[in-house]
């Protein structure tokens, strides 16, 4: 996976135009848009406006794959009906870290039809980025998902669909090349081992840091690989019911509580430790796969300045060696 | 296996009141679900209210799924307001269930606390209906009070027929339950029922189900009797929303309890931080 090669084609301006026109025929373009508040959001792009670079938008492609509240089915009389299909969207200007995050979600939701229905409607187009101060991405962390990667003067096909589009636009002869990962951030990532984690239950860092946590849930909302969810029903006036999959958060007090009041993660320290375990060690079959792609969003958004990298560093000092 | 998180409509065909706020509910799904093995569970969905996980307490008979459900909160309360003939939704079955082949050819010790009798009763039915089965079945069952003992008459009946042996315990009581004077029942914790119990640990497989407090006191004690930790099976309760290893609510020791479990051996649990 390290320095994976993908078919890459030269990309003169007329081919870019062709390519975008071809995509526009079947997909609606979404990309990073900066509002008056100077926050970059992932939104439908005004016609003819293309991002110059990838941007780590406030929310990620996750909001299209697992929307904050997405209907799964509706129920009336005595039948359940699958929710309406999502429409095709091409997301352009996706940074490499977020493409890795989609790969990770693809593994988690590999058997989930509502997810896959949405996933099939997405065309993901990566672009080069300028690493910011918060960036800790690593090309070696995990493979990436996506269809195309549009660079300054070359374009890469990342999937069969992407390859098909490039053939349609007669892009010329392919050469196997690595993607232009940004220089710099690689290697500064936080890692913890299973052993370090297991022996850290009583470490003071969990208590010190979690004391400040407001349980606002912002960190996992912005995280491209956080995927906890709840299932919520709402009833309409005509008596029909819609069940939605809605973002949940492991910092919320109810997350590990069962009827009768027993709570399997009663304290904020338990919850912080749970999030850290999920990010850096993973759950189930993905145990061992660090899923923090290093985008820095959680660090940026947290009102309490809770920083997973600093916690990992502290753990090494407090418990490690 | 692909999942769409969509329930199958199921008719609530029978409600049998057993103990206050612990009724038996029989559901008949409109399209048959895959067979539910003892220890597996389904998600019962009541549209407009929500859903909850519940184990089956019997084998599936005539396409009916039987559960013993406690009125414990919002969604179970809504279930208690339904009548026979009403419809609910079912998803599942989920989870691994008890490894029945590991119980074959062994004596079996079932230890239940409170509502923990529900999944173990499903296991007991499977054991009793395996006509090739050899070996004793011992049931130790504790409840807060005599009135809370589920399947009491049935267990006493089976014991009188000599098909199982059974011992009850209650946390407190003025009078111990009748009308079966020969029934063994004492005041105390269910773990105390192990005292003086004659059994051959090397030939015995145990299954335990109950609230978290029961696990803390009984599991290691069982291991001390000489039953190998790999032959002590426990079913874990966690908050479960999806049942398919996605929503993360049930995760313990890095594992999805809904998918890898809910049944684990004590040997496995010892390696899962926070499991007990
Ligand atoms: C594998 C498994 C098997 C179970 N088998 C039985 C059984 O045979 N009989 C029985 O009466 N109960 C059983 N339970 C417990 C039952 O699921 C809870 O009592 C029920 O979820 C309470 O739901 P509620 O909405 O009425 O309660 P509330 O407290 O109002 O709960 C609201 C929501 O939180 C979740 N939740 C709360 N408590 C639990 C819990 N204990 N487990 C999982 N999710 C919870 C539910 O999804 C529920 O919709 C089982 C639980 C699990 C995990
Ligand atoms: S830096 Fe924070 S938001 Fe970004 S992937 Fe890692 S944990 Fe998630
Ligand atoms: S963003 Fe910060 S304060 Fe909010 S839940 Fe996450 S860690 Fe806690
Ligand atoms: S119940 Fe959702 S992951 Fe286990």
Coordinates of C-alpha atoms in Angstrom, one line a residue, chain B:
Chain B
X1 CA -24.4 -11.1 5.0
X2 CA -26.1 -7.9 3.7
X3 CA -28.3 -5.9 6.1
X4 CA -30.9 -3.3 5.3
X5 CA -32.0 -2.5 8.9
X6 CA -35.6 -3.0 7.8
X7 CA -37.8 -5.1 10.0
X8 CA -40.1 -7.8 8.9
X9 CA -43.7 -7.3 10.1
X10 CA -44.7 -9.8 12.8
X11 CA -48.0 -10.4 14.5
X12 CA -48.1 -10.5 18.2
X13 CA -50.0 -13.8 18.4
X14 CA -49.9 -14.4 22.1
X15 CA -49.3 -12.6 25.4
X16 CA -49.0 -14.8 28.5
X17 CA -48.7 -12.9 31.7
X18 CA -46.2 -14.7 33.9
X19 CA -44.9 -12.5 36.6
X20 CA -45.8 -8.8 37.1
X21 CA -44.2 -6.9 34.2
X22 CA -42.5 -10.0 32.9
X23 CA -44.8 -11.4 30.2
X24 CA -44.3 -14.0 27.5
X25 CA -44.8 -12.6 24.0
X26 CA -45.1 -14.8 20.9
X27 CA -44.5 -13.2 17.6
X28 CA -45.2 -14.7 14.2
X29 CA -43.1 -12.9 11.4
X30 CA -44.9 -12.6 8.1
X31 CA -41.8 -13.9 6.3
X32 CA -39.9 -16.5 8.4
X33 CA -36.6 -15.3 9.8
X34 CA -33.6 -17.6 9.9
X35 CA -33.9 -20.0 12.8
X36 CA -33.0 -18.5 16.1
X37 CA -30.6 -20.5 18.2
X38 CA -30.6 -20.3 22.0
X39 CA -28.6 -17.2 23.0
X40 CA -29.2 -15.3 19.8
X41 CA -31.5 -12.3 19.8
X42 CA -33.9 -10.3 17.7
X43 CA -34.6 -6.5 17.6
X44 CA -38.2 -5.9 18.3
X45 CA -39.4 -2.7 16.6
X46 CA -42.4 -0.7 17.5
X47 CA -42.9 1.9 14.9
X48 CA -42.9 5.4 16.2
X49 CA -41.3 4.4 19.5
X50 CA -38.1 2.5 18.8
X51 CA -36.6 -0.9 19.1
X52 CA -34.9 -3.1 21.6
X53 CA -32.9 -6.4 21.6
X54 CA -34.4 -9.5 23.1
X55 CA -33.4 -13.1 23.3
X56 CA -35.8 -15.9 22.5
X57 CA -36.7 -18.1 25.4
X58 CA -37.8 -21.1 23.4
X59 CA -37.1 -22.8 20.1
X60 CA -39.0 -21.4 17.2
X61 CA -42.2 -23.5 17.0
X62 CA -44.8 -23.2 14.1
X63 CA -42.9 -20.1 13.0
X64 CA -43.4 -18.4 16.3
X65 CA -40.7 -16.6 18.2
X66 CA -41.2 -16.6 22.0
X67 CA -39.6 -14.0 24.3
X68 CA -40.0 -13.3 27.9
X69 CA -39.9 -9.5 28.1
X70 CA -39.6 -7.2 31.1
X71 CA -41.3 -3.9 31.1
X72 CA -38.2 -1.9 31.5
X73 CA -38.5 1.5 29.8
X74 CA -39.9 3.4 26.9
X75 CA -40.1 0.8 24.1
X76 CA -40.9 -2.3 26.2
X77 CA -43.7 -0.2 27.8
X78 CA -45.1 0.5 24.4
X79 CA -45.1 -3.3 23.8
X80 CA -47.0 -3.9 27.0
X81 CA -49.8 -1.6 25.6
X82 CA -50.3 -3.8 22.5
X83 CA -52.9 -6.5 22.2
X84 CA -52.8 -9.9 20.7
X85 CA -53.2 -9.5 16.9
X86 CA -51.3 -6.2 16.8
X87 CA -48.2 -6.0 14.7
X88 CA -44.6 -5.2 15.5
X89 CA -41.4 -5.4 13.4
X90 CA -38.6 -7.9 13.9
X91 CA -35.0 -7.8 12.7
X92 CA -32.5 -10.7 13.2
X93 CA -31.6 -13.1 14.4
X94 CA -28.3 -11.6 15.5
X95 CA -25.4 -12.8 17.5
X96 CA -23.6 -16.2 17.9
X97 CA -25.8 -18.0 20.4
X98 CA -24.6 -20.8 22.7
X99 CA -22.3 -23.4 21.0
X100 CA -24.7 -26.3 21.4
X101 CA -22.2 -28.9 20.2
X102 CA -20.0 -28.0 23.2
X103 CA -22.9 -29.0 25.5
X104 CA -23.3 -32.5 23.9
X105 CA -22.0 -35.4 26.0
X106 CA -21.5 -33.2 29.1
X107 CA -23.4 -32.5 32.3
X108 CA -24.8 -29.0 32.1
X109 CA -25.0 -26.4 34.8
X110 CA -27.3 -23.4 34.1
X111 CA -27.0 -20.4 36.4
X112 CA -29.5 -17.6 36.0
X113 CA -30.1 -14.4 37.9
X114 CA -33.5 -12.7 37.4
X115 CA -34.4 -12.2 33.8
X116 CA -31.3 -14.1 32.9
X117 CA -33.5 -17.2 33.0
X118 CA -35.1 -16.1 29.6
X119 CA -32.2 -17.0 27.3
X120 CA -31.2 -20.0 29.5
X121 CA -34.7 -21.3 29.2
X122 CA -34.2 -21.3 25.4
X123 CA -31.0 -23.2 25.9
X124 CA -32.7 -25.6 28.3
X125 CA -35.5 -26.4 25.8
X126 CA -32.9 -27.2 23.1
X127 CA -31.1 -29.5 25.5
X128 CA -34.3 -31.3 26.6
X129 CA -35.4 -31.8 23.0
X130 CA -32.1 -33.4 22.0
X131 CA -33.2 -37.0 22.5
X132 CA -29.7 -38.4 22.0
X133 CA -28.4 -36.2 24.8
X134 CA -26.6 -37.9 27.7
X135 CA -25.8 -36.2 31.0
X136 CA -27.5 -34.3 33.8
X137 CA -28.9 -30.9 33.7
X138 CA -28.7 -28.7 36.8
X139 CA -30.4 -25.3 37.1
X140 CA -29.4 -22.8 39.8
X141 CA -31.8 -19.8 39.6
X142 CA -31.8 -16.8 41.8
X143 CA -34.3 -13.9 42.0
X144 CA -34.9 -10.9 44.3
X145 CA -38.1 -12.4 45.6
X146 CA -40.1 -15.6 45.2
X147 CA -42.7 -13.9 43.0
X148 CA -40.0 -13.0 40.5
X149 CA -39.0 -16.5 39.6
X150 CA -39.8 -17.0 36.0
X151 CA -40.9 -20.4 34.6
X152 CA -41.1 -21.5 38.2
X153 CA -43.9 -24.2 37.7
X154 CA -42.2 -25.5 34.6
X155 CA -38.9 -25.9 36.3
X156 CA -40.4 -27.6 39.3
X157 CA -42.4 -29.9 37.0
X158 CA -39.2 -30.9 35.1
X159 CA -37.5 -31.5 38.3
X160 CA -40.3 -33.7 39.6
X161 CA -40.1 -35.7 36.4
X162 CA -36.4 -36.2 37.1
X163 CA -35.4 -34.5 33.9
X164 CA -33.4 -31.7 35.6
X165 CA -32.4 -30.8 39.1
X166 CA -33.1 -27.3 40.2
X167 CA -32.2 -25.1 43.1
X168 CA -33.7 -21.6 43.7
X169 CA -32.5 -18.7 45.8
X170 CA -34.2 -15.5 46.7
X171 CA -32.6 -12.3 48.1
X172 CA -35.3 -11.9 50.7
X173 CA -38.7 -13.5 51.5
X174 CA -41.1 -13.9 54.3
X175 CA -42.1 -17.4 53.1
X176 CA -40.3 -19.5 50.6
X177 CA -42.2 -20.4 47.4
X178 CA -44.7 -23.3 47.4
X179 CA -46.7 -25.3 46.7
X180 CA -43.8 -27.7 46.2
X181 CA -42.3 -28.3 49.7
X182 CA -39.7 -30.6 48.2
X183 CA -38.2 -27.7 46.2
X184 CA -34.8 -26.5 47.2
X185 CA -35.0 -22.8 47.8
X186 CA -32.9 -20.7 50.1
X187 CA -32.4 -17.1 51.0
X188 CA -29.2 -15.7 49.7
X189 CA -27.3 -15.2 46.5
X190 CA -27.4 -17.5 43.6
X191 CA -23.7 -18.1 43.9
X192 CA -24.3 -19.7 47.3
X193 CA -26.3 -22.4 45.6
X194 CA -23.0 -23.9 44.4
X195 CA -22.2 -24.8 47.9
X196 CA -22.6 -28.5 48.4
X197 CA -23.7 -29.1 44.9
X198 CA -22.5 -32.5 43.8
X199 CA -21.2 -32.5 40.3
X200 CA -18.2 -33.5 38.2
X201 CA -16.5 -30.3 37.0
X202 CA -14.5 -32.1 34.3
X203 CA -17.6 -33.4 32.7
X204 CA -19.6 -30.2 33.1
X205 CA -20.3 -27.3 30.8
X206 CA -21.8 -24.2 32.4
X207 CA -24.0 -21.4 31.0
X208 CA -24.6 -18.2 33.0
X209 CA -26.9 -15.3 32.4
X210 CA -27.9 -12.5 34.7
X211 CA -27.1 -8.9 35.7
X212 CA -23.5 -7.6 35.8
X213 CA -23.3 -8.1 39.6
X214 CA -23.9 -11.8 39.1
X215 CA -21.0 -12.2 36.8
X216 CA -18.6 -10.5 39.2
X217 CA -19.4 -13.0 41.9
X218 CA -20.1 -16.2 40.2
X219 CA -17.8 -16.7 37.2
X220 CA -14.5 -17.0 38.9
X221 CA -16.1 -19.0 41.6
X222 CA -17.3 -21.5 39.0
X223 CA -13.8 -21.7 37.6
X224 CA -12.6 -22.5 41.1
X225 CA -14.8 -25.5 41.2
X226 CA -12.7 -27.0 38.4
X227 CA -14.9 -26.3 35.3
X228 CA -12.5 -25.2 32.6
X229 CA -12.9 -21.5 31.7
X230 CA -13.4 -22.5 28.1
X231 CA -16.5 -24.5 29.1
X232 CA -18.1 -21.7 31.1
X233 CA -20.4 -19.7 28.8
X234 CA -21.8 -16.3 29.5
X235 CA -24.1 -14.1 27.6
X236 CA -23.4 -10.4 27.9
X237 CA -26.0 -7.6 27.9
X238 CA -25.0 -4.3 26.4
X239 CA -26.9 -1.4 24.9
X240 CA -27.5 -2.6 21.4
X241 CA -29.0 -0.4 18.7
X242 CA -28.0 -2.1 15.4
X243 CA -27.2 -5.7 16.2
X244 CA -24.8 -5.9 13.3
X245 CA -21.5 -4.6 14.5
X246 CA -21.8 -1.0 13.3
X247 CA -23.3 1.5 15.8
X248 CA -20.6 0.9 18.5
X249 CA -22.9 1.1 21.5
X250 CA -22.2 -2.5 22.5
X251 CA -18.4 -2.5 22.1
X252 CA -16.4 -4.0 25.0
X253 CA -12.8 -4.9 24.9
X254 CA -12.6 -3.8 21.3
X255 CA -15.2 -6.3 20.2
X256 CA -18.8 -5.9 18.9
X257 CA -20.8 -7.9 21.5
X258 CA -23.8 -8.0 19.2
X259 CA -21.9 -9.8 16.5
X260 CA -19.0 -11.6 18.1
X261 CA -21.2 -12.4 21.1
X262 CA -23.3 -12.0 23.0
X263 CA -22.1 -15.5 24.2
X264 CA -18.5 -15.7 25.2
X265 CA -16.6 -18.2 27.3
X266 CA -15.0 -17.1 30.5
X267 CA -11.6 -17.8 28.8
X268 CA -12.5 -15.2 26.2
X269 CA -13.9 -12.8 28.7
X270 CA -10.7 -12.8 30.7
X271 CA -8.9 -11.3 27.7
X272 CA -11.6 -8.6 27.1
X273 CA -11.0 -5.5 29.3
X274 CA -14.2 -4.3 30.9
X275 CA -16.3 -7.3 30.0
X276 CA -17.1 -8.4 33.5

